[in-house]
mmCIF file of C-alpha atoms in Angstrom:
data_model
loop_
_atom_site.group_PDB
_atom_site.id
_atom_site.type_symbol
_atom_site.label_atom_id
_atom_site.label_comp_id
_atom_site.label_asym_id
_atom_site.label_seq_id
_atom_site.Cartn_x
_atom_site.Cartn_y
_atom_site.Cartn_z
ATOM 1 C CA UNK X 1 -44.577 4.054 -12.329
ATOM 2 C CA UNK X 2 -41.554 5.344 -14.156
ATOM 3 C CA UNK X 3 -40.573 5.071 -17.648
ATOM 4 C CA UNK X 4 -37.783 2.975 -16.990
ATOM 5 C CA UNK X 5 -40.276 0.061 -15.548
ATOM 6 C CA UNK X 6 -41.982 0.705 -18.991
ATOM 7 C CA UNK X 7 -39.161 -0.230 -20.980
ATOM 8 C CA UNK X 8 -37.637 -2.912 -18.719
ATOM 9 C CA UNK X 9 -40.592 -4.631 -19.253
ATOM 10 C CA UNK X 10 -41.197 -4.779 -23.046
ATOM 11 C CA UNK X 11 -41.638 -7.838 -24.715
ATOM 12 C CA UNK X 12 -39.190 -9.547 -26.767
ATOM 13 C CA UNK X 13 -42.034 -11.166 -28.707
ATOM 14 C CA UNK X 14 -46.055 -11.684 -28.628
ATOM 15 C CA UNK X 15 -45.826 -14.141 -31.541
ATOM 16 C CA UNK X 16 -47.769 -17.448 -31.280
ATOM 17 C CA UNK X 17 -47.194 -20.604 -33.705
ATOM 18 C CA UNK X 18 -50.262 -19.665 -35.836
ATOM 19 C CA UNK X 19 -48.693 -16.387 -36.266
ATOM 20 C CA UNK X 20 -46.767 -17.465 -39.202
ATOM 21 C CA UNK X 21 -49.430 -18.829 -41.578
ATOM 22 C CA UNK X 22 -52.977 -18.519 -41.331
ATOM 23 C CA UNK X 23 -54.091 -22.072 -42.716
ATOM 24 C CA UNK X 24 -57.843 -21.634 -42.283
ATOM 25 C CA UNK X 25 -57.642 -18.719 -44.732
ATOM 26 C CA UNK X 26 -55.074 -20.526 -46.912
ATOM 27 C CA UNK X 27 -57.786 -23.411 -47.488
ATOM 28 C CA UNK X 28 -60.456 -20.859 -48.097
ATOM 29 C CA UNK X 29 -58.910 -19.431 -50.622
ATOM 30 C CA UNK X 30 -58.031 -22.173 -52.831
ATOM 31 C CA UNK X 31 -61.190 -23.702 -52.212
ATOM 32 C CA UNK X 32 -62.865 -20.499 -54.100
ATOM 33 C CA UNK X 33 -61.019 -21.851 -57.047
ATOM 34 C CA UNK X 34 -60.338 -25.575 -56.639
ATOM 35 C CA UNK X 35 -62.911 -26.648 -59.462
ATOM 36 C CA UNK X 36 -61.317 -24.523 -61.968
ATOM 37 C CA UNK X 37 -57.719 -25.898 -60.752
ATOM 38 C CA UNK X 38 -58.721 -29.330 -61.189
ATOM 39 C CA UNK X 39 -59.863 -28.558 -64.798
ATOM 40 C CA UNK X 40 -56.903 -27.012 -65.591
ATOM 41 C CA UNK X 41 -54.936 -30.133 -64.410
ATOM 42 C CA UNK X 42 -56.291 -31.526 -67.619
ATOM 43 C CA UNK X 43 -53.237 -29.496 -69.343
ATOM 44 C CA UNK X 44 -50.242 -31.056 -67.382
ATOM 45 C CA UNK X 45 -48.030 -33.080 -70.050
ATOM 46 C CA UNK X 46 -50.313 -32.429 -72.906
ATOM 47 C CA UNK X 47 -48.187 -32.317 -76.019
ATOM 48 C CA UNK X 48 -50.442 -29.773 -78.310
ATOM 49 C CA UNK X 49 -50.804 -27.616 -75.026
ATOM 50 C CA UNK X 50 -51.545 -24.425 -76.772
ATOM 51 C CA UNK X 51 -54.471 -25.328 -78.546
ATOM 52 C CA UNK X 52 -55.492 -27.718 -75.672
ATOM 53 C CA UNK X 53 -55.453 -24.581 -73.206
ATOM 54 C CA UNK X 54 -57.575 -22.539 -75.910
ATOM 55 C CA UNK X 55 -59.988 -25.298 -76.234
ATOM 56 C CA UNK X 56 -60.328 -25.630 -72.731
ATOM 57 C CA UNK X 57 -61.095 -21.980 -72.146
ATOM 58 C CA UNK X 58 -63.481 -21.586 -74.470
ATOM 59 C CA UNK X 59 -65.477 -24.844 -73.044
ATOM 60 C CA UNK X 60 -64.821 -23.835 -69.675
ATOM 61 C CA UNK X 61 -64.283 -19.662 -69.820
ATOM 62 C CA UNK X 62 -64.755 -19.519 -65.793
ATOM 63 C CA UNK X 63 -61.420 -21.150 -65.370
ATOM 64 C CA UNK X 64 -59.787 -17.994 -66.395
ATOM 65 C CA UNK X 65 -60.388 -16.242 -63.077
ATOM 66 C CA UNK X 66 -57.650 -19.030 -61.575
ATOM 67 C CA UNK X 67 -55.049 -18.356 -63.911
ATOM 68 C CA UNK X 68 -53.502 -15.469 -62.365
ATOM 69 C CA UNK X 69 -53.268 -17.349 -59.138
ATOM 70 C CA UNK X 70 -50.891 -19.676 -60.990
ATOM 71 C CA UNK X 71 -48.318 -16.743 -61.272
ATOM 72 C CA UNK X 72 -48.779 -15.511 -57.730
ATOM 73 C CA UNK X 73 -51.120 -12.362 -58.805
ATOM 74 C CA UNK X 74 -53.758 -10.999 -56.814
ATOM 75 C CA UNK X 75 -57.128 -9.541 -59.032
ATOM 76 C CA UNK X 76 -56.295 -5.936 -57.260
ATOM 77 C CA UNK X 77 -52.635 -6.108 -58.220
ATOM 78 C CA UNK X 78 -53.619 -6.699 -61.876
ATOM 79 C CA UNK X 79 -55.641 -3.445 -61.431
ATOM 80 C CA UNK X 80 -52.401 -1.404 -60.299
ATOM 81 C CA UNK X 81 -50.168 -3.074 -62.801
ATOM 82 C CA UNK X 82 -50.338 -2.819 -66.589
ATOM 83 C CA UNK X 83 -48.394 -5.167 -68.745
ATOM 84 C CA UNK X 84 -45.942 -4.538 -71.407
ATOM 85 C CA UNK X 85 -46.834 -6.939 -74.232
ATOM 86 C CA UNK X 86 -44.641 -5.583 -76.882
ATOM 87 C CA UNK X 87 -41.173 -4.945 -76.104
ATOM 88 C CA UNK X 88 -40.511 -2.902 -79.305
ATOM 89 C CA UNK X 89 -42.926 -0.181 -78.298
ATOM 90 C CA UNK X 90 -42.633 -0.558 -74.127
ATOM 91 C CA UNK X 91 -46.391 0.568 -73.791
ATOM 92 C CA UNK X 92 -47.846 -0.806 -71.042
ATOM 93 C CA UNK X 93 -51.751 -2.210 -71.289
ATOM 94 C CA UNK X 94 -54.027 -3.323 -68.522
ATOM 95 C CA UNK X 95 -54.897 -6.913 -69.081
ATOM 96 C CA UNK X 96 -57.090 -7.758 -66.427
ATOM 97 C CA UNK X 97 -60.171 -8.103 -68.916
ATOM 98 C CA UNK X 98 -58.803 -11.370 -70.449
ATOM 99 C CA UNK X 99 -59.110 -13.041 -66.841
ATOM 100 C CA UNK X 100 -62.374 -11.409 -65.647
ATOM 101 C CA UNK X 101 -64.561 -10.072 -68.338
ATOM 102 C CA UNK X 102 -66.714 -11.486 -71.185
ATOM 103 C CA UNK X 103 -65.131 -14.041 -73.034
ATOM 104 C CA UNK X 104 -64.463 -12.606 -76.743
ATOM 105 C CA UNK X 105 -62.652 -13.576 -79.961
ATOM 106 C CA UNK X 106 -59.661 -11.258 -78.882
ATOM 107 C CA UNK X 107 -59.378 -12.962 -75.642
ATOM 108 C CA UNK X 108 -58.020 -15.931 -76.759
ATOM 109 C CA UNK X 109 -54.861 -14.178 -78.780
ATOM 110 C CA UNK X 110 -54.213 -12.422 -75.610
ATOM 111 C CA UNK X 111 -54.661 -15.685 -73.171
ATOM 112 C CA UNK X 112 -52.163 -17.641 -75.428
ATOM 113 C CA UNK X 113 -49.714 -14.433 -75.168
ATOM 114 C CA UNK X 114 -50.087 -14.690 -71.290
ATOM 115 C CA UNK X 115 -49.999 -18.313 -71.358
ATOM 116 C CA UNK X 116 -46.438 -18.566 -73.103
ATOM 117 C CA UNK X 117 -44.721 -15.618 -71.761
ATOM 118 C CA UNK X 118 -45.426 -15.700 -68.167
ATOM 119 C CA UNK X 119 -43.952 -19.394 -68.452
ATOM 120 C CA UNK X 120 -47.127 -21.320 -67.543
ATOM 121 C CA UNK X 121 -46.945 -23.223 -71.068
ATOM 122 C CA UNK X 122 -43.485 -24.739 -69.959
ATOM 123 C CA UNK X 123 -44.449 -25.472 -66.545
ATOM 124 C CA UNK X 124 -47.317 -27.315 -67.217
ATOM 125 C CA UNK X 125 -46.172 -29.088 -70.591
ATOM 126 C CA UNK X 126 -43.072 -30.333 -69.158
ATOM 127 C CA UNK X 127 -44.817 -31.538 -65.927
ATOM 128 C CA UNK X 128 -42.847 -29.272 -63.643
ATOM 129 C CA UNK X 129 -46.083 -29.182 -61.706
ATOM 130 C CA UNK X 130 -48.213 -32.382 -60.760
ATOM 131 C CA UNK X 131 -51.172 -30.993 -59.423
ATOM 132 C CA UNK X 132 -52.627 -27.557 -59.252
ATOM 133 C CA UNK X 133 -54.469 -27.461 -56.518
ATOM 134 C CA UNK X 134 -51.563 -28.561 -54.362
ATOM 135 C CA UNK X 135 -49.399 -25.738 -55.921
ATOM 136 C CA UNK X 136 -51.706 -22.900 -55.517
ATOM 137 C CA UNK X 137 -51.968 -24.103 -51.731
ATOM 138 C CA UNK X 138 -48.535 -23.441 -51.658
ATOM 139 C CA UNK X 139 -48.676 -19.990 -53.518
ATOM 140 C CA UNK X 140 -51.346 -19.137 -50.896
ATOM 141 C CA UNK X 141 -49.018 -19.783 -48.078
ATOM 142 C CA UNK X 142 -46.340 -17.263 -49.596
ATOM 143 C CA UNK X 143 -49.119 -14.702 -50.123
ATOM 144 C CA UNK X 144 -49.757 -15.031 -46.495
ATOM 145 C CA UNK X 145 -46.710 -14.420 -45.252
ATOM 146 C CA UNK X 146 -46.579 -10.890 -46.646
ATOM 147 C CA UNK X 147 -49.940 -10.305 -43.907
ATOM 148 C CA UNK X 148 -47.720 -11.157 -40.940
ATOM 149 C CA UNK X 149 -47.290 -7.663 -40.023
ATOM 150 C CA UNK X 150 -51.439 -7.134 -39.933
ATOM 151 C CA UNK X 151 -51.162 -10.311 -37.729
ATOM 152 C CA UNK X 152 -48.957 -8.544 -35.067
ATOM 153 C CA UNK X 153 -51.844 -6.291 -34.540
ATOM 154 C CA UNK X 154 -54.382 -8.931 -34.294
ATOM 155 C CA UNK X 155 -52.406 -10.606 -31.941
ATOM 156 C CA UNK X 156 -51.485 -7.783 -29.547
ATOM 157 C CA UNK X 157 -55.280 -6.749 -29.579
ATOM 158 C CA UNK X 158 -55.780 -10.298 -28.854
ATOM 159 C CA UNK X 159 -53.961 -10.217 -25.682
ATOM 160 C CA UNK X 160 -55.252 -6.979 -24.334
ATOM 161 C CA UNK X 161 -58.822 -8.493 -25.090
ATOM 162 C CA UNK X 162 -57.987 -11.209 -22.499
ATOM 163 C CA UNK X 163 -56.521 -9.063 -19.839
ATOM 164 C CA UNK X 164 -59.829 -6.695 -20.047
ATOM 165 C CA UNK X 165 -61.976 -9.767 -20.111
ATOM 166 C CA UNK X 166 -60.132 -11.072 -17.074
ATOM 167 C CA UNK X 167 -60.951 -7.419 -15.594
ATOM 168 C CA UNK X 168 -64.374 -7.351 -16.152
ATOM 169 C CA UNK X 169 -65.129 -10.672 -14.521
ATOM 170 C CA UNK X 170 -63.417 -9.338 -11.558
ATOM 171 C CA UNK X 171 -65.250 -6.160 -11.340
ATOM 172 C CA UNK X 172 -68.714 -6.784 -12.341
ATOM 173 C CA UNK X 173 -69.343 -3.065 -13.211
ATOM 174 C CA UNK X 174 -67.311 -3.046 -15.982
ATOM 175 C CA UNK X 175 -67.523 -4.241 -19.185
ATOM 176 C CA UNK X 176 -65.577 -3.632 -22.610
ATOM 177 C CA UNK X 177 -66.275 -3.403 -26.326
ATOM 178 C CA UNK X 178 -63.549 -3.734 -29.406
ATOM 179 C CA UNK X 179 -63.397 -1.758 -32.344
ATOM 180 C CA UNK X 180 -64.930 0.953 -30.570
ATOM 181 C CA UNK X 181 -66.579 3.423 -32.982
ATOM 182 C CA UNK X 182 -68.664 6.464 -32.015
ATOM 183 C CA UNK X 183 -71.847 4.596 -32.801
ATOM 184 C CA UNK X 184 -70.920 1.257 -30.773
ATOM 185 C CA UNK X 185 -69.818 3.151 -27.830
ATOM 186 C CA UNK X 186 -73.434 5.078 -28.085
ATOM 187 C CA UNK X 187 -75.294 1.544 -28.676
ATOM 188 C CA UNK X 188 -73.325 -0.185 -25.741
ATOM 189 C CA UNK X 189 -72.956 2.230 -23.106
ATOM 190 C CA UNK X 190 -75.270 5.187 -24.033
ATOM 191 C CA UNK X 191 -72.183 7.378 -23.907
ATOM 192 C CA UNK X 192 -71.560 10.272 -26.508
ATOM 193 C CA UNK X 193 -68.026 10.891 -27.880
ATOM 194 C CA UNK X 194 -66.949 13.297 -30.178
ATOM 195 C CA UNK X 195 -64.318 12.036 -32.815
ATOM 196 C CA UNK X 196 -61.888 13.897 -34.579
ATOM 197 C CA UNK X 197 -62.286 11.812 -37.649
ATOM 198 C CA UNK X 198 -65.531 10.382 -39.431
ATOM 199 C CA UNK X 199 -64.082 6.726 -39.357
ATOM 200 C CA UNK X 200 -61.925 6.717 -35.831
ATOM 201 C CA UNK X 201 -62.044 3.537 -34.404
ATOM 202 C CA UNK X 202 -60.575 2.857 -30.804
ATOM 203 C CA UNK X 203 -59.270 -0.860 -30.219
ATOM 204 C CA UNK X 204 -61.358 -1.035 -26.978
ATOM 205 C CA UNK X 205 -63.578 0.994 -24.795
ATOM 206 C CA UNK X 206 -63.989 -0.111 -21.466
ATOM 207 C CA UNK X 207 -66.993 1.287 -19.464
ATOM 208 C CA UNK X 208 -67.171 1.581 -15.743
ATOM 209 C CA UNK X 209 -71.175 1.427 -15.106
ATOM 210 C CA UNK X 210 -71.131 2.417 -11.564
ATOM 211 C CA UNK X 211 -69.031 5.793 -11.881
ATOM 212 C CA UNK X 212 -70.537 6.294 -15.380
ATOM 213 C CA UNK X 213 -66.563 6.500 -16.304
ATOM 214 C CA UNK X 214 -65.217 5.764 -20.163
ATOM 215 C CA UNK X 215 -61.697 4.477 -20.956
ATOM 216 C CA UNK X 216 -60.730 4.626 -24.658
ATOM 217 C CA UNK X 217 -57.674 2.178 -25.230
ATOM 218 C CA UNK X 218 -55.450 2.052 -28.404
ATOM 219 C CA UNK X 219 -53.094 -1.000 -28.248
ATOM 220 C CA UNK X 220 -50.104 -1.621 -31.049
ATOM 221 C CA UNK X 221 -46.551 -3.659 -31.092
ATOM 222 C CA UNK X 222 -43.657 -3.025 -32.569
ATOM 223 C CA UNK X 223 -41.068 -5.829 -32.620
ATOM 224 C CA UNK X 224 -38.398 -3.959 -34.625
ATOM 225 C CA UNK X 225 -37.022 -0.263 -35.670
ATOM 226 C CA UNK X 226 -39.595 1.780 -37.932
ATOM 227 C CA UNK X 227 -39.588 5.300 -39.091
ATOM 228 C CA UNK X 228 -43.218 5.747 -37.902
ATOM 229 C CA UNK X 229 -42.403 5.465 -34.322
ATOM 230 C CA UNK X 230 -41.695 9.266 -33.519
ATOM 231 C CA UNK X 231 -45.014 9.854 -35.486
ATOM 232 C CA UNK X 232 -46.734 7.279 -33.687
ATOM 233 C CA UNK X 233 -45.849 8.649 -30.220
ATOM 234 C CA UNK X 234 -46.648 12.200 -31.502
ATOM 235 C CA UNK X 235 -49.922 11.178 -32.378
ATOM 236 C CA UNK X 236 -51.056 9.349 -29.558
ATOM 237 C CA UNK X 237 -50.248 12.660 -27.470
ATOM 238 C CA UNK X 238 -52.871 14.423 -29.714
ATOM 239 C CA UNK X 239 -55.313 11.604 -29.123
ATOM 240 C CA UNK X 240 -54.819 11.979 -25.369
ATOM 241 C CA UNK X 241 -55.551 15.609 -24.952
ATOM 242 C CA UNK X 242 -58.233 15.204 -27.589
ATOM 243 C CA UNK X 243 -60.061 12.468 -25.228
ATOM 244 C CA UNK X 244 -59.314 13.811 -22.034
ATOM 245 C CA UNK X 245 -60.903 17.432 -23.215
ATOM 246 C CA UNK X 246 -64.421 15.512 -22.878
ATOM 247 C CA UNK X 247 -63.596 13.800 -19.454
ATOM 248 C CA UNK X 248 -62.543 10.425 -20.787
ATOM 249 C CA UNK X 249 -59.560 8.580 -19.939
ATOM 250 C CA UNK X 250 -57.187 7.323 -22.873
ATOM 251 C CA UNK X 251 -54.866 4.476 -22.029
ATOM 252 C CA UNK X 252 -52.283 3.656 -24.610
ATOM 253 C CA UNK X 253 -50.815 -0.133 -24.499
ATOM 254 C CA UNK X 254 -47.574 -0.260 -26.581
ATOM 255 C CA UNK X 255 -44.796 -3.086 -26.386
ATOM 256 C CA UNK X 256 -41.843 -4.271 -28.415
ATOM 257 C CA UNK X 257 -38.270 -3.880 -28.365
ATOM 258 C CA UNK X 258 -38.774 -1.972 -31.258
ATOM 259 C CA UNK X 259 -39.296 0.840 -29.159
ATOM 260 C CA UNK X 260 -35.414 0.932 -27.821
ATOM 261 C CA UNK X 261 -34.483 2.479 -31.135
ATOM 262 C CA UNK X 262 -37.027 5.378 -30.343
ATOM 263 C CA UNK X 263 -36.928 6.169 -26.755
ATOM 264 C CA UNK X 264 -37.250 9.958 -27.070
ATOM 265 C CA UNK X 265 -40.244 9.930 -28.471
ATOM 266 C CA UNK X 266 -41.725 7.511 -26.313
ATOM 267 C CA UNK X 267 -40.382 9.003 -23.151
ATOM 268 C CA UNK X 268 -41.995 12.077 -23.934
ATOM 269 C CA UNK X 269 -45.323 10.827 -24.723
ATOM 270 C CA UNK X 270 -45.024 8.579 -21.712
ATOM 271 C CA UNK X 271 -44.394 12.134 -19.449
ATOM 272 C CA UNK X 272 -47.278 13.679 -21.476
ATOM 273 C CA UNK X 273 -50.166 11.397 -21.297
ATOM 274 C CA UNK X 274 -51.711 9.676 -18.192
ATOM 275 C CA UNK X 275 -51.380 5.984 -19.245
ATOM 276 C CA UNK X 276 -48.883 4.378 -21.464
ATOM 277 C CA UNK X 277 -48.315 0.782 -20.393
ATOM 278 C CA UNK X 278 -47.193 -2.223 -21.513
ATOM 279 C CA UNK X 279 -48.195 -6.014 -21.260
ATOM 280 C CA UNK X 280 -46.240 -6.875 -18.550
ATOM 281 C CA UNK X 281 -48.012 -3.969 -16.368
ATOM 282 C CA UNK X 282 -51.273 -4.975 -17.467
ATOM 283 C CA UNK X 283 -50.416 -8.959 -16.633
ATOM 284 C CA UNK X 284 -49.492 -7.259 -12.920
ATOM 285 C CA UNK X 285 -52.895 -5.668 -12.410
ATOM 286 C CA UNK X 286 -52.311 -2.221 -13.400
ATOM 287 C CA UNK X 287 -55.689 -1.398 -14.657
ATOM 288 C CA UNK X 288 -56.494 -2.112 -10.896
ATOM 289 C CA UNK X 289 -54.652 0.863 -10.228
ATOM 290 C CA UNK X 290 -56.173 3.069 -13.336
ATOM 291 C CA UNK X 291 -59.499 2.211 -12.812
ATOM 292 C CA UNK X 292 -60.384 1.445 -9.243
ATOM 293 C CA UNK X 293 -58.708 4.636 -7.693
#
């Protein structure tokens, strides 16, 4: 195996259709506030909407928790983002309490400011929205697009898991676990592993029960260039050395055309480590060459 074999077989894409939107998660998030949203539907088209809004909140204070979603804001974002409510002072204040804390007299005033200045009053009063449940379904879809980067890692792990499963089915003395922490490796394989950090978690641990041999595997995918590619390659050189010092094999499975923008650090790590491979190589049976020699 040479470096050219690696870069010539990098994948253009690993994305499946469910990469784009996780509708199960969207449905679950909307379900959490569906009752509150249906109560808020009462406000759509009301003439005296400010009074109607305050009366509704007084009667059903729990509906406040659904209000941030209407302006596409998560609770944790409210914690991080103080709001300027007075343009003259330009002093930002944390207003999270008006949605989640005990309902008090002053809460009504602050909620009314939010209702008007966020634009919700106009949207509901003038019937720009017909149903808040449907509207928030769309908001959640928008939120979900921001998590696509995380799903790239999940898809890569899923693909490698499939190949490992096939390998272990063919070779009964091998088994593997995902999300392999020091504790889980000990529980499943009775194998002691030293870690360089308390929360170190390898994507996979593959164990040969016949030869008492452990393989620790990390996987990632880079579809586009990024500033951290060089640092990533360096990190896996260090991890390789740390693992090998314990007589454990380290396998780095990486893929994606993003590496074409950082060939030098990738080649350095390829030459330094014992095993830097990609999906095409696994598909073509390279695990046999690594683990059955």
